[in-house]
Amino acid sequence: MGTWLEHKVITNINAPLENVWETWSDLDSMPLWMSWIESVKTIDSETSILPDLTEWTLAANGFKFKWKAQITERIDQQKLKWESIGGLPTKGEVIFSNNENLTTVNLSVTYELPKMIARFMEENILGGMVTNELQANIDRFKELVEKNYHNQLLN
């Protein structure tokens, strides 16, 4: 058994919840704003809003990991929880809340690493790098949503 490590990030987006949810729901476009994600492929598209089963490929610093993720809880425009069902052990949740045209997105990502590697990740430098990268990703997500929302208002 390894060690589970968790990283949490947050952003406030100047767009309605509906727009934020719609952009997050487009899993195929996640590589546009998640720098370490090379691809997301839908395996099961039984649902109309988000697929229940997807295959993810992460590529960073010469490492490549694949895993399948299952959505374990979905409350439309409020919360998504997932966990891997093979490959890299991961789980996470994203929570959406809004106040008029300001939407807050809280993202938590947890993954299991072998104890020897986890020991280095727990130290401020490497663990901080992962948190900083997740924050940069969610900030790119914010920019994408705000740009699309602004363009929608202009049209």
mmCIF file of C-alpha atoms in Angstrom:
data_model
loop_
_atom_site.group_PDB
_atom_site.id
_atom_site.type_symbol
_atom_site.label_atom_id
_atom_site.label_comp_id
_atom_site.label_asym_id
_atom_site.label_seq_id
_atom_site.Cartn_x
_atom_site.Cartn_y
_atom_site.Cartn_z
ATOM 1 C CA MET A 1 0.000 0.000 0.000
ATOM 2 C CA GLY A 2 1.117 3.496 -0.749
ATOM 3 C CA THR A 3 0.455 6.915 0.669
ATOM 4 C CA TRP A 4 -2.498 9.071 -0.401
ATOM 5 C CA LEU A 5 -1.658 12.723 -1.114
ATOM 6 C CA GLU A 6 -4.265 15.455 -1.517
ATOM 7 C CA HIS A 7 -4.106 18.831 -3.234
ATOM 8 C CA LYS A 8 -6.836 21.480 -3.074
ATOM 9 C CA VAL A 9 -7.233 24.591 -5.216
ATOM 10 C CA ILE A 10 -9.944 27.210 -5.665
ATOM 11 C CA THR A 11 -10.881 29.918 -8.137
ATOM 12 C CA ASN A 12 -13.636 32.492 -8.572
ATOM 13 C CA ILE A 13 -14.970 32.855 -12.106
ATOM 14 C CA ASN A 14 -16.839 35.882 -13.429
ATOM 15 C CA ALA A 15 -19.482 33.861 -15.249
ATOM 16 C CA PRO A 16 -22.793 32.205 -14.385
ATOM 17 C CA LEU A 17 -22.772 28.724 -12.922
ATOM 18 C CA GLU A 18 -24.403 27.275 -16.045
ATOM 19 C CA ASN A 19 -21.463 28.397 -18.214
ATOM 20 C CA VAL A 20 -18.883 27.090 -15.756
ATOM 21 C CA TRP A 21 -20.625 23.714 -15.478
ATOM 22 C CA GLU A 22 -20.975 23.411 -19.257
ATOM 23 C CA THR A 23 -17.264 24.063 -19.814
ATOM 24 C CA TRP A 24 -16.200 21.631 -17.071
ATOM 25 C CA SER A 25 -18.578 19.021 -18.504
ATOM 26 C CA ASP A 26 -16.723 19.047 -21.832
ATOM 27 C CA LEU A 27 -14.186 16.460 -20.673
ATOM 28 C CA ASP A 28 -12.613 16.095 -24.112
ATOM 29 C CA SER A 29 -11.424 19.714 -23.909
ATOM 30 C CA MET A 30 -9.745 19.336 -20.512
ATOM 31 C CA PRO A 31 -6.285 19.020 -22.100
ATOM 32 C CA LEU A 32 -6.747 22.636 -23.290
ATOM 33 C CA TRP A 33 -6.478 23.876 -19.713
ATOM 34 C CA MET A 34 -4.981 20.949 -17.755
ATOM 35 C CA SER A 35 -1.332 20.978 -18.786
ATOM 36 C CA TRP A 36 -0.424 17.477 -17.584
ATOM 37 C CA ILE A 37 -3.462 15.822 -19.141
ATOM 38 C CA GLU A 38 -2.642 14.559 -22.605
ATOM 39 C CA SER A 39 -6.080 13.143 -23.370
ATOM 40 C CA VAL A 40 -9.500 12.235 -21.991
ATOM 41 C CA LYS A 41 -11.504 9.613 -23.862
ATOM 42 C CA THR A 42 -15.118 8.743 -23.192
ATOM 43 C CA ILE A 43 -15.667 5.033 -22.705
ATOM 44 C CA ASP A 44 -19.282 5.062 -21.553
ATOM 45 C CA SER A 45 -21.612 7.781 -22.786
ATOM 46 C CA GLU A 46 -24.886 6.622 -21.264
ATOM 47 C CA THR A 47 -25.475 9.949 -19.572
ATOM 48 C CA SER A 48 -26.542 13.074 -21.397
ATOM 49 C CA ILE A 49 -24.408 15.544 -19.442
ATOM 50 C CA LEU A 50 -21.201 13.779 -18.450
ATOM 51 C CA PRO A 51 -19.936 10.305 -19.211
ATOM 52 C CA ASP A 52 -19.721 7.933 -16.279
ATOM 53 C CA LEU A 53 -16.505 6.284 -17.445
ATOM 54 C CA THR A 54 -13.487 7.931 -19.059
ATOM 55 C CA GLU A 55 -9.876 7.035 -19.809
ATOM 56 C CA TRP A 56 -7.244 9.594 -18.851
ATOM 57 C CA THR A 57 -3.630 9.960 -19.965
ATOM 58 C CA LEU A 58 -1.261 12.115 -17.929
ATOM 59 C CA ALA A 59 2.105 13.041 -19.400
ATOM 60 C CA ALA A 60 4.565 15.148 -17.400
ATOM 61 C CA ASN A 61 8.331 15.343 -17.072
ATOM 62 C CA GLY A 62 8.915 12.165 -19.057
ATOM 63 C CA PHE A 63 6.345 10.133 -17.110
ATOM 64 C CA LYS A 64 3.143 8.809 -18.628
ATOM 65 C CA PHE A 65 0.248 7.353 -16.652
ATOM 66 C CA LYS A 66 -3.127 6.019 -17.816
ATOM 67 C CA TRP A 67 -6.190 5.254 -15.779
ATOM 68 C CA LYS A 68 -9.936 4.937 -16.063
ATOM 69 C CA ALA A 69 -12.124 7.169 -13.930
ATOM 70 C CA GLN A 70 -15.676 6.513 -12.789
ATOM 71 C CA ILE A 71 -17.986 9.325 -11.690
ATOM 72 C CA THR A 72 -19.250 8.247 -8.284
ATOM 73 C CA GLU A 73 -21.481 11.217 -7.470
ATOM 74 C CA ARG A 74 -23.059 13.841 -9.695
ATOM 75 C CA ILE A 75 -25.251 16.693 -8.561
ATOM 76 C CA ASP A 76 -25.772 18.841 -11.655
ATOM 77 C CA GLN A 77 -24.233 22.304 -11.367
ATOM 78 C CA GLN A 78 -23.090 21.563 -7.795
ATOM 79 C CA LYS A 79 -20.713 18.632 -7.410
ATOM 80 C CA LEU A 80 -18.820 15.869 -9.156
ATOM 81 C CA LYS A 81 -16.880 13.103 -7.426
ATOM 82 C CA TRP A 82 -14.775 10.489 -9.172
ATOM 83 C CA GLU A 83 -12.275 7.750 -8.551
ATOM 84 C CA SER A 84 -10.049 5.627 -10.720
ATOM 85 C CA ILE A 85 -10.923 2.019 -11.449
ATOM 86 C CA GLY A 86 -7.575 0.974 -12.841
ATOM 87 C CA GLY A 87 -4.141 2.370 -13.447
ATOM 88 C CA LEU A 88 -3.024 5.326 -11.352
ATOM 89 C CA PRO A 89 -5.019 5.325 -8.070
ATOM 90 C CA THR A 90 -6.805 8.689 -7.969
ATOM 91 C CA LYS A 91 -9.955 10.268 -6.635
ATOM 92 C CA GLY A 92 -11.279 13.756 -6.410
ATOM 93 C CA GLU A 93 -14.153 16.135 -6.334
ATOM 94 C CA VAL A 94 -15.076 19.503 -7.727
ATOM 95 C CA ILE A 95 -17.681 21.660 -6.022
ATOM 96 C CA PHE A 96 -19.392 24.587 -7.738
ATOM 97 C CA SER A 97 -21.150 27.409 -5.907
ATOM 98 C CA ASN A 98 -22.363 30.720 -7.184
ATOM 99 C CA ASN A 99 -23.524 34.160 -6.204
ATOM 100 C CA GLU A 100 -25.145 35.871 -9.196
ATOM 101 C CA ASN A 101 -22.484 35.923 -11.972
ATOM 102 C CA LEU A 102 -19.575 34.836 -9.739
ATOM 103 C CA THR A 103 -18.973 31.090 -9.577
ATOM 104 C CA THR A 104 -16.547 29.508 -7.132
ATOM 105 C CA VAL A 105 -14.869 26.251 -8.108
ATOM 106 C CA ASN A 106 -13.226 24.113 -5.400
ATOM 107 C CA LEU A 107 -11.120 21.266 -6.769
ATOM 108 C CA SER A 108 -9.625 18.472 -4.685
ATOM 109 C CA VAL A 109 -7.401 15.823 -6.272
ATOM 110 C CA THR A 110 -6.057 12.860 -4.306
ATOM 111 C CA TYR A 111 -3.736 10.149 -5.576
ATOM 112 C CA GLU A 112 -1.798 7.217 -4.172
ATOM 113 C CA LEU A 113 1.950 6.900 -4.603
ATOM 114 C CA PRO A 114 4.413 4.285 -3.382
ATOM 115 C CA LYS A 115 5.680 5.254 0.086
ATOM 116 C CA MET A 116 9.233 5.970 -1.137
ATOM 117 C CA ILE A 117 8.031 8.433 -3.782
ATOM 118 C CA ALA A 118 5.301 9.891 -1.554
ATOM 119 C CA ARG A 119 7.901 10.785 1.062
ATOM 120 C CA PHE A 120 9.466 13.236 -1.417
ATOM 121 C CA MET A 121 6.104 14.575 -2.574
ATOM 122 C CA GLU A 122 5.044 15.397 0.967
ATOM 123 C CA GLU A 123 7.923 17.806 1.336
ATOM 124 C CA ASN A 124 7.076 21.381 0.500
ATOM 125 C CA ILE A 125 8.980 21.615 -2.774
ATOM 126 C CA LEU A 126 7.552 18.709 -4.791
ATOM 127 C CA GLY A 127 4.111 18.665 -3.172
ATOM 128 C CA GLY A 128 3.954 22.428 -3.650
ATOM 129 C CA MET A 129 4.807 22.020 -7.324
ATOM 130 C CA VAL A 130 1.780 19.779 -7.836
ATOM 131 C CA THR A 131 -0.515 22.189 -5.978
ATOM 132 C CA ASN A 132 0.892 25.131 -7.951
ATOM 133 C CA GLU A 133 0.351 23.273 -11.231
ATOM 134 C CA LEU A 134 -3.247 22.438 -10.275
ATOM 135 C CA GLN A 135 -3.824 26.104 -9.382
ATOM 136 C CA ALA A 136 -2.360 27.174 -12.740
ATOM 137 C CA ASN A 137 -4.691 24.670 -14.451
ATOM 138 C CA ILE A 138 -7.799 25.927 -12.681
ATOM 139 C CA ASP A 139 -6.725 29.506 -13.441
ATOM 140 C CA ARG A 140 -6.506 28.575 -17.161
ATOM 141 C CA PHE A 141 -9.982 27.059 -16.812
ATOM 142 C CA LYS A 142 -11.195 30.372 -15.355
ATOM 143 C CA GLU A 143 -9.682 32.306 -18.281
ATOM 144 C CA LEU A 144 -11.314 29.965 -20.796
ATOM 145 C CA VAL A 145 -14.769 30.225 -19.207
ATOM 146 C CA GLU A 146 -14.576 34.015 -18.820
ATOM 147 C CA LYS A 147 -13.399 34.463 -22.421
ATOM 148 C CA ASN A 148 -16.191 32.221 -23.769
ATOM 149 C CA TYR A 149 -18.799 33.962 -21.585
ATOM 150 C CA HIS A 150 -17.600 37.416 -22.656
ATOM 151 C CA ASN A 151 -17.715 36.375 -26.329
ATOM 152 C CA GLN A 152 -21.231 34.991 -25.806
ATOM 153 C CA LEU A 153 -22.343 38.358 -24.409
ATOM 154 C CA LEU A 154 -20.923 40.182 -27.424
ATOM 155 C CA ASN A 155 -22.784 38.004 -29.933
#
